[in-house]
PDB file of C-alpha atoms in Angstrom:
ATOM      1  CA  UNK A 204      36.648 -30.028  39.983  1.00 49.00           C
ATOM      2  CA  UNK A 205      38.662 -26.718  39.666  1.00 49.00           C
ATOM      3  CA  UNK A 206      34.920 -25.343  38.557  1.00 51.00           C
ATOM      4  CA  UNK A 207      33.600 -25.367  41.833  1.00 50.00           C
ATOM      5  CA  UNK A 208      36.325 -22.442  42.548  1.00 45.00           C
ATOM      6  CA  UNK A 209      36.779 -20.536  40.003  1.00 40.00           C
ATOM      7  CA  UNK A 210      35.948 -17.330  42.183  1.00 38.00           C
ATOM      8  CA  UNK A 211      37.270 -16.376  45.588  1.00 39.00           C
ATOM      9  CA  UNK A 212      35.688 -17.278  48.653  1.00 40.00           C
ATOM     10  CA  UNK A 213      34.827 -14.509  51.470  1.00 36.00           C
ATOM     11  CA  UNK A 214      35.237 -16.217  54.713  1.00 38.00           C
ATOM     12  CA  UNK A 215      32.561 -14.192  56.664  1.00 37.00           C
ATOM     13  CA  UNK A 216      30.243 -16.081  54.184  1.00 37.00           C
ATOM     14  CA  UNK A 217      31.592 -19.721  55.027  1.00 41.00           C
ATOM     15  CA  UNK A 218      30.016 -19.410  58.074  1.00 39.00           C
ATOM     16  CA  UNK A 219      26.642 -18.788  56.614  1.00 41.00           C
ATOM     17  CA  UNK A 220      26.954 -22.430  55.405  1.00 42.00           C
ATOM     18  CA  UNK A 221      25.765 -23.695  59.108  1.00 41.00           C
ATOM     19  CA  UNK A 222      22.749 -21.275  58.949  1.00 40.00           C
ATOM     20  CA  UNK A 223      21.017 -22.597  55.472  1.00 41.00           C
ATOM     21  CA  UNK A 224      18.431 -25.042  55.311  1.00 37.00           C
ATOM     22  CA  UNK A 225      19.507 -28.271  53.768  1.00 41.00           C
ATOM     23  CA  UNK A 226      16.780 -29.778  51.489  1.00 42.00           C
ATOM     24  CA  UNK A 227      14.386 -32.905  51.706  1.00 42.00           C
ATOM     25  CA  UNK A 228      17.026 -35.772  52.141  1.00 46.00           C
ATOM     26  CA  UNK A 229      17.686 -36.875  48.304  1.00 61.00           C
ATOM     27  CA  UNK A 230      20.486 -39.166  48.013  1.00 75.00           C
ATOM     28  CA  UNK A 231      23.654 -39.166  45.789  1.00 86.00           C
ATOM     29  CA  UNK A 232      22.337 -39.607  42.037  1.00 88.00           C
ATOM     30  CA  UNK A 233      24.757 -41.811  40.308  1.00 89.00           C
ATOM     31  CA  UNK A 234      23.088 -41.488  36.935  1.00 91.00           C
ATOM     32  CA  UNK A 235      20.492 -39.002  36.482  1.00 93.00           C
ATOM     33  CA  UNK A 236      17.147 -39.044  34.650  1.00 94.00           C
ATOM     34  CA  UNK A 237      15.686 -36.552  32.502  1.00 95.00           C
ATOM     35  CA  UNK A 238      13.725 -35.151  34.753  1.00 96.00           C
ATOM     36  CA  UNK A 239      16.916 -34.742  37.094  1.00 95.00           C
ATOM     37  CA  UNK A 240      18.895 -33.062  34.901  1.00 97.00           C
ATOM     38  CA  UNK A 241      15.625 -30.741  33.912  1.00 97.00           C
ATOM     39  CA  UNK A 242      15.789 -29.679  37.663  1.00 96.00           C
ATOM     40  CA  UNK A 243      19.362 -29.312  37.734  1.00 97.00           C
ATOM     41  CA  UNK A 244      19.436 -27.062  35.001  1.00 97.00           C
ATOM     42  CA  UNK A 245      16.297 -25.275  36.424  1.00 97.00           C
ATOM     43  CA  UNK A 246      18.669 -24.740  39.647  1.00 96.00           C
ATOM     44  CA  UNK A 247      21.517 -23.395  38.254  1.00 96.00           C
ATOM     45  CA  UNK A 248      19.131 -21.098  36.363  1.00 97.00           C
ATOM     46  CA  UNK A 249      16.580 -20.108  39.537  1.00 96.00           C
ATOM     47  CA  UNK A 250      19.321 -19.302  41.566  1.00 94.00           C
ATOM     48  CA  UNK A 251      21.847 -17.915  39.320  1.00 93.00           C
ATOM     49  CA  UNK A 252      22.333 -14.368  40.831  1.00 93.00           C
ATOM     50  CA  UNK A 253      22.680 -16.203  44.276  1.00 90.00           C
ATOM     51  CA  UNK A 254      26.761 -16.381  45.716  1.00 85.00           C
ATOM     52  CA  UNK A 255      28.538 -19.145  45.369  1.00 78.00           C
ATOM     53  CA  UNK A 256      29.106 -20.383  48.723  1.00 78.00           C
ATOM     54  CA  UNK A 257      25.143 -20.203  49.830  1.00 86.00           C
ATOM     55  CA  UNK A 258      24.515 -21.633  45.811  1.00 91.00           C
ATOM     56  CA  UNK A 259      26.629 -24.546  47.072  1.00 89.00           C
ATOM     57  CA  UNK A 260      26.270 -24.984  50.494  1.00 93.00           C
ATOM     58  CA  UNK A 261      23.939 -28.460  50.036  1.00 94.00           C
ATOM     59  CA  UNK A 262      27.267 -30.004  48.877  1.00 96.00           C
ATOM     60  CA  UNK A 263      30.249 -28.180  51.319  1.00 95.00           C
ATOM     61  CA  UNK A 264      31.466 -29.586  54.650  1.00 95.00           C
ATOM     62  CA  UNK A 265      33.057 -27.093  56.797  1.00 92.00           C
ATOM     63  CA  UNK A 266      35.794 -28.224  59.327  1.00 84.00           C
ATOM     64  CA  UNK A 267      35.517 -27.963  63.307  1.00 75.00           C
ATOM     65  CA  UNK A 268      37.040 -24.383  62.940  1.00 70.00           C
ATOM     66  CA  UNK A 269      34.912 -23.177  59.921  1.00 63.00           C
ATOM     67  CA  UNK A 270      37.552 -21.444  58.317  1.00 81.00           C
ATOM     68  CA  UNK A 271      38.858 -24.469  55.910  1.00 92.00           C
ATOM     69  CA  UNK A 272      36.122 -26.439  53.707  1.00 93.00           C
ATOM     70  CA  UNK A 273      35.192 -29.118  51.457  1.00 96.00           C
ATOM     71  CA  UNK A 274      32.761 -29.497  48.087  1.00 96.00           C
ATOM     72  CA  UNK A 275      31.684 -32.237  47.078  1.00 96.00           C
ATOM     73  CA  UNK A 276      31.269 -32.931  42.930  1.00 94.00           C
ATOM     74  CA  UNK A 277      28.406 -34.811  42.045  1.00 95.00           C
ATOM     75  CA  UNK A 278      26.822 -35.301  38.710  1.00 96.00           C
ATOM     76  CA  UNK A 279      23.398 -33.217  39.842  1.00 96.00           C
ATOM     77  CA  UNK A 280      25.823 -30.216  41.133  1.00 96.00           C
ATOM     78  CA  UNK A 281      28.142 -30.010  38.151  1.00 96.00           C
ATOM     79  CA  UNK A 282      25.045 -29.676  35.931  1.00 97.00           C
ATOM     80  CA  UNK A 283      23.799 -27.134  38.324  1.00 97.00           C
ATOM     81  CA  UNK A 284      26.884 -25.055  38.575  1.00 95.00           C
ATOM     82  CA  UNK A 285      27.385 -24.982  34.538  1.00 96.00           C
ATOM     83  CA  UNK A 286      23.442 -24.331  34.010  1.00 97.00           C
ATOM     84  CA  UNK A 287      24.147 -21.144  36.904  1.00 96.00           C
ATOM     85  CA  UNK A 288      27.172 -20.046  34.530  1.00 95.00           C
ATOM     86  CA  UNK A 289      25.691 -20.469  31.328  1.00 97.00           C
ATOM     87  CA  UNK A 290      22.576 -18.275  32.986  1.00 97.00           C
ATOM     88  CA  UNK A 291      24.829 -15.680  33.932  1.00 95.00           C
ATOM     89  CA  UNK A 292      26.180 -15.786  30.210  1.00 96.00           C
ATOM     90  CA  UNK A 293      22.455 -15.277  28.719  1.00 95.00           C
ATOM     91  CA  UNK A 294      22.860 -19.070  27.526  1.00 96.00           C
ATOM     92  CA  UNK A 295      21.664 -22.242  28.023  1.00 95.00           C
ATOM     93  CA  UNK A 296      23.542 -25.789  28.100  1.00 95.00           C
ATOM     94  CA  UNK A 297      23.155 -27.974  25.254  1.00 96.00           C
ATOM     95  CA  UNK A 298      22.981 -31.855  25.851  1.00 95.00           C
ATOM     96  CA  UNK A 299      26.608 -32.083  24.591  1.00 96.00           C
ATOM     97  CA  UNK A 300      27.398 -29.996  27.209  1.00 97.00           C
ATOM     98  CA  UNK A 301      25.375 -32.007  29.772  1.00 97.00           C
ATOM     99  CA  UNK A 302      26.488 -35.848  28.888  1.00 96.00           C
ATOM    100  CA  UNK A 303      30.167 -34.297  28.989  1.00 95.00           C
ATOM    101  CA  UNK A 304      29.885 -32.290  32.049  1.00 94.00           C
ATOM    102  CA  UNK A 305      28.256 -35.569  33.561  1.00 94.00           C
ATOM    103  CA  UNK A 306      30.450 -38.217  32.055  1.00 93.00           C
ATOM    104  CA  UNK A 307      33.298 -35.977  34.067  1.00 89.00           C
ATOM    105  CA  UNK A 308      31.930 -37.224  37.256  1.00 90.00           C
ATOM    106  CA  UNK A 309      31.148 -41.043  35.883  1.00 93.00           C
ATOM    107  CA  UNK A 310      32.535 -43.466  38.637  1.00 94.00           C
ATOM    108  CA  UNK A 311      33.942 -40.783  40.858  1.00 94.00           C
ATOM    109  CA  UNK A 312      33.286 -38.895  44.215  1.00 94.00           C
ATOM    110  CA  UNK A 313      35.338 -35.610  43.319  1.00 96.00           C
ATOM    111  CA  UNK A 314      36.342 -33.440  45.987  1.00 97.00           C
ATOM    112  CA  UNK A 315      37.756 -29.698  45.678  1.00 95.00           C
ATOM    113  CA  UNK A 316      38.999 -28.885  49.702  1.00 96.00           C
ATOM    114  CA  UNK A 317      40.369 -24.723  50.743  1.00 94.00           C
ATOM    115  CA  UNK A 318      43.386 -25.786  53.538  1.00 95.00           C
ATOM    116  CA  UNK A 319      45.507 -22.916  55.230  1.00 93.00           C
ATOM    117  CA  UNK A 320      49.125 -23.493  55.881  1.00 92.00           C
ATOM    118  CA  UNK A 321      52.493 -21.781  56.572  1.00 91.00           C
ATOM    119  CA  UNK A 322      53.686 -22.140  53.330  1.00 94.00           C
ATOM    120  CA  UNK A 323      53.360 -21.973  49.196  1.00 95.00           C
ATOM    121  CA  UNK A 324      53.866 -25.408  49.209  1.00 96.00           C
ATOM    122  CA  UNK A 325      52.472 -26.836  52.109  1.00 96.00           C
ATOM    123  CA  UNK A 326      50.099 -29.329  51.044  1.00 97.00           C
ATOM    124  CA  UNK A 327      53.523 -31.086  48.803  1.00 95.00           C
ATOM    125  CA  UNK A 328      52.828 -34.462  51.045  1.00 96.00           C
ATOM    126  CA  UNK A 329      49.495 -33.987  52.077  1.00 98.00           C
ATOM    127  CA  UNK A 330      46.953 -37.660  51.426  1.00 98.00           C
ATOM    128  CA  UNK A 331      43.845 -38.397  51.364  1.00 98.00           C
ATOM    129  CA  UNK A 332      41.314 -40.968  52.398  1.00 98.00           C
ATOM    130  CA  UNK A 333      37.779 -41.636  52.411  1.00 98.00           C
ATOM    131  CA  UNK A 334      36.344 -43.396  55.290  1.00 97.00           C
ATOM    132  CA  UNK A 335      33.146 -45.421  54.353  1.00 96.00           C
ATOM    133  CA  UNK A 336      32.240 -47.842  57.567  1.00 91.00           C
ATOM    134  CA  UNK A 337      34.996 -49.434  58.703  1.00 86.00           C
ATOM    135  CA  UNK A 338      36.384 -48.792  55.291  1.00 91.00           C
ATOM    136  CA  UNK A 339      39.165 -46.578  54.017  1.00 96.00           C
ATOM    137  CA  UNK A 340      38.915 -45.822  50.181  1.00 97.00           C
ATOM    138  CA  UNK A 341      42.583 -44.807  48.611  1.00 97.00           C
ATOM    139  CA  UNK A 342      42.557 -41.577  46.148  1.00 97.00           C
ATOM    140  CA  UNK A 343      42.578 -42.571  42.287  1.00 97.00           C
ATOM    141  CA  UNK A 344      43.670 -38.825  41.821  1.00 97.00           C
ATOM    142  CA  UNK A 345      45.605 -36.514  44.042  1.00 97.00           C
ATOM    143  CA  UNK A 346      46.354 -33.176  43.087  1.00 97.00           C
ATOM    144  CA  UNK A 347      47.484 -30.839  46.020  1.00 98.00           C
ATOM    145  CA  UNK A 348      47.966 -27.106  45.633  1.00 97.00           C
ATOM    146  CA  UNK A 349      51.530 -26.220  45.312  1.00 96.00           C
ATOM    147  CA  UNK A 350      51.222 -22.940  44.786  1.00 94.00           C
ATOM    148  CA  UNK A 351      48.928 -21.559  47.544  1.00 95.00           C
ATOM    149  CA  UNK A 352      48.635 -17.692  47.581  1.00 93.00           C
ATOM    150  CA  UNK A 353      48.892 -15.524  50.807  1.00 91.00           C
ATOM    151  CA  UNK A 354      45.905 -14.350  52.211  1.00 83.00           C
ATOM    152  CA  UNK A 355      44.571 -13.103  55.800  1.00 73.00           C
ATOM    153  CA  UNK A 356      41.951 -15.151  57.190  1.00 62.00           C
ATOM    154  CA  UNK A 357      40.666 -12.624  59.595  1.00 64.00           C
ATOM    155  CA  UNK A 358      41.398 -14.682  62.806  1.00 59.00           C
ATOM    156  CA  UNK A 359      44.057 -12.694  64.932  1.00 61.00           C
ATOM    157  CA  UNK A 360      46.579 -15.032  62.747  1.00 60.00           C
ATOM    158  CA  UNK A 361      49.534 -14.105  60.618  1.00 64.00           C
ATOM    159  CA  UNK A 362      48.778 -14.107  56.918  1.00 70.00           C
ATOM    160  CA  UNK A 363      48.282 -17.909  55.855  1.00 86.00           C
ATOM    161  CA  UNK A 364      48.794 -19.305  52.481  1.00 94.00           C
ATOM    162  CA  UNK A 365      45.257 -20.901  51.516  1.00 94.00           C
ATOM    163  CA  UNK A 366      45.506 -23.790  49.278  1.00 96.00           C
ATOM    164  CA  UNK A 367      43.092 -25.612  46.777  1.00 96.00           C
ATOM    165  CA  UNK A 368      43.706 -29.216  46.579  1.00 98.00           C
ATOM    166  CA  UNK A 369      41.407 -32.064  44.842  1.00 97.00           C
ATOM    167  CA  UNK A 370      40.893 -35.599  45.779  1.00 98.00           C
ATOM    168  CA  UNK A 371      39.049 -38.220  43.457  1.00 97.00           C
ATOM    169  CA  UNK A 372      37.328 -41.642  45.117  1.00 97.00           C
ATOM    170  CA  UNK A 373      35.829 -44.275  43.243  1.00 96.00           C
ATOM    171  CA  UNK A 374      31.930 -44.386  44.081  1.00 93.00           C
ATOM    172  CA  UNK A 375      31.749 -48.342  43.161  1.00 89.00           C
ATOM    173  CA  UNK A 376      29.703 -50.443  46.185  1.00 89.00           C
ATOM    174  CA  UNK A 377      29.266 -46.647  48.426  1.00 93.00           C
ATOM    175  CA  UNK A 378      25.791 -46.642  49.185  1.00 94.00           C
ATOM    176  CA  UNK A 379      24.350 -43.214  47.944  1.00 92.00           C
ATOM    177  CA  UNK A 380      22.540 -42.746  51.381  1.00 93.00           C
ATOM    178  CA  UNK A 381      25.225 -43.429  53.356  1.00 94.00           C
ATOM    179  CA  UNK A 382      28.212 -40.959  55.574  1.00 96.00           C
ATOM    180  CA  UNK A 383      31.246 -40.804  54.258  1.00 97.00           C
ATOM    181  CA  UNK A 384      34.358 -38.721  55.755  1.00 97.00           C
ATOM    182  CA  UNK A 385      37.244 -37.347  54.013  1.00 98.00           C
ATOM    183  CA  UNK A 386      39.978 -37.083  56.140  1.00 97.00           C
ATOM    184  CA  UNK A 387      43.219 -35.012  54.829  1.00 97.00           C
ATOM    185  CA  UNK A 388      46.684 -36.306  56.455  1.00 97.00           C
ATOM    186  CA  UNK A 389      49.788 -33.497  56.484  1.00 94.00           C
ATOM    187  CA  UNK A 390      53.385 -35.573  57.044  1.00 93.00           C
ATOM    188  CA  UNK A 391      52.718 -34.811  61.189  1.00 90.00           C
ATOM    189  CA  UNK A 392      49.354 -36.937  60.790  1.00 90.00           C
ATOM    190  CA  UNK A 393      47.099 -33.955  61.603  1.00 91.00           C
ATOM    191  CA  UNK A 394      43.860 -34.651  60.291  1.00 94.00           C
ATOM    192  CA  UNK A 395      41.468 -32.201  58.854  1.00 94.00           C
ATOM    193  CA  UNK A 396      37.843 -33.951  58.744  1.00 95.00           C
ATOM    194  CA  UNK A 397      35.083 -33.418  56.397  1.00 97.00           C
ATOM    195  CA  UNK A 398      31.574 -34.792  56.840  1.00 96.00           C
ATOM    196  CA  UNK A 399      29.423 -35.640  54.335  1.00 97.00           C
ATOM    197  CA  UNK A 400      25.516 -37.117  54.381  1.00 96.00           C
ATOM    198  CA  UNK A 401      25.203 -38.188  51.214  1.00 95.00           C
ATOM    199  CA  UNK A 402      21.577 -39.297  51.885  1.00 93.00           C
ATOM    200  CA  UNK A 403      20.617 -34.998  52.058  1.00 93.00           C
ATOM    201  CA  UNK A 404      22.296 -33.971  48.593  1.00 94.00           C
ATOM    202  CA  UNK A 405      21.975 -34.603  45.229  1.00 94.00           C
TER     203      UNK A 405
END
């Protein structure tokens, strides 16, 4: 889901996240309809000249300090954040270009997650795990960010290295209403937290 971050984020604007209006409750769409994708298109397009962070902000979780975050890749978003791109580009997205960008997401909850650390390297044994219920749900894809650059986050705080990492879950038997949280795990067993309703996005 390296699409989701393709430009920089400006953490003053993270914290707008908590101040948008979510929509009507929609549930995760596993498979979309025509008429889905015709409003996810019409989304991207509508809102195309909007920033990232408040074009995305139905699918981010922000953590209890608001300064680290998580997106959430779902097959509605994807199509969205192409159709805004393609917009942007005077074009529009062919079906090819749909049924791929969809069959991407096929089976998957995708996650693309901004940590801060000490270090280039500090996510090297970072894990995932997505809590469902009682249930923990194991990563079918790790990829953590060994290569963080330096940046300062603005909070009285030595320059940190800010990291993009992604974590893939398989979707099978998670109820598309449900609450699911991804919890990242550094080698000390601190735990960063990410909630997610997936009953209010699409």
């Amino acid at each position: 889901m390296n699409r989701m971050v393709r430009k920089p984020i400006v953490f003053s604007v993270i914290l707008a996240i908590s101040m948008i209006s979510q929509s009507a409750a929609h549930a995760v769409f596993y498979d979309l309809t025509d008429e889905q994708i015709t409003q996810a298109v019409e989304y991207g397009q509508k809102n195309k000249d909007h920033d990232y962070v408040f074009f995305l902000a139905e699918w981010v979780s922000t953590s209890k300090d608001w300064y680290e975050w998580a997106a959430i890749n779902t097959k509605f978003s994807i199509v969205a954040y192409e159709s805004k791109n393609a917009a942007l580009a005077g074009k529009t997205l062919t079906d090819e270009e749909i049924t791929q960008f969809m069959f991407e997401a096929e089976g998957i909850f995708s996650f693309q997650v901004v940590l801060y650390g000490s270090s280039p390297d500090f996510t090297k044994d970072y894990h995932a795990v997505l809590l469902y219920g009682d249930k923990p749900i194991q990563p079918v894809l790790e990829q953590n960010d060994m290569n963080a650059k330096m940046m300062n986050i603005g909070l009285r705080k030595p320059s940190y290295y800010r990291a993009i990492c992604r974590y893939d879950f398989p979707n099978y038997f998670v109820d598309p209403n449900a609450e699911v949280i991804l919890v990242i795990i550094s080698p000390l067993h601190k735990e960063r937290r990410f909630f997610f309703n997936l009953g209010g996005i699409r």
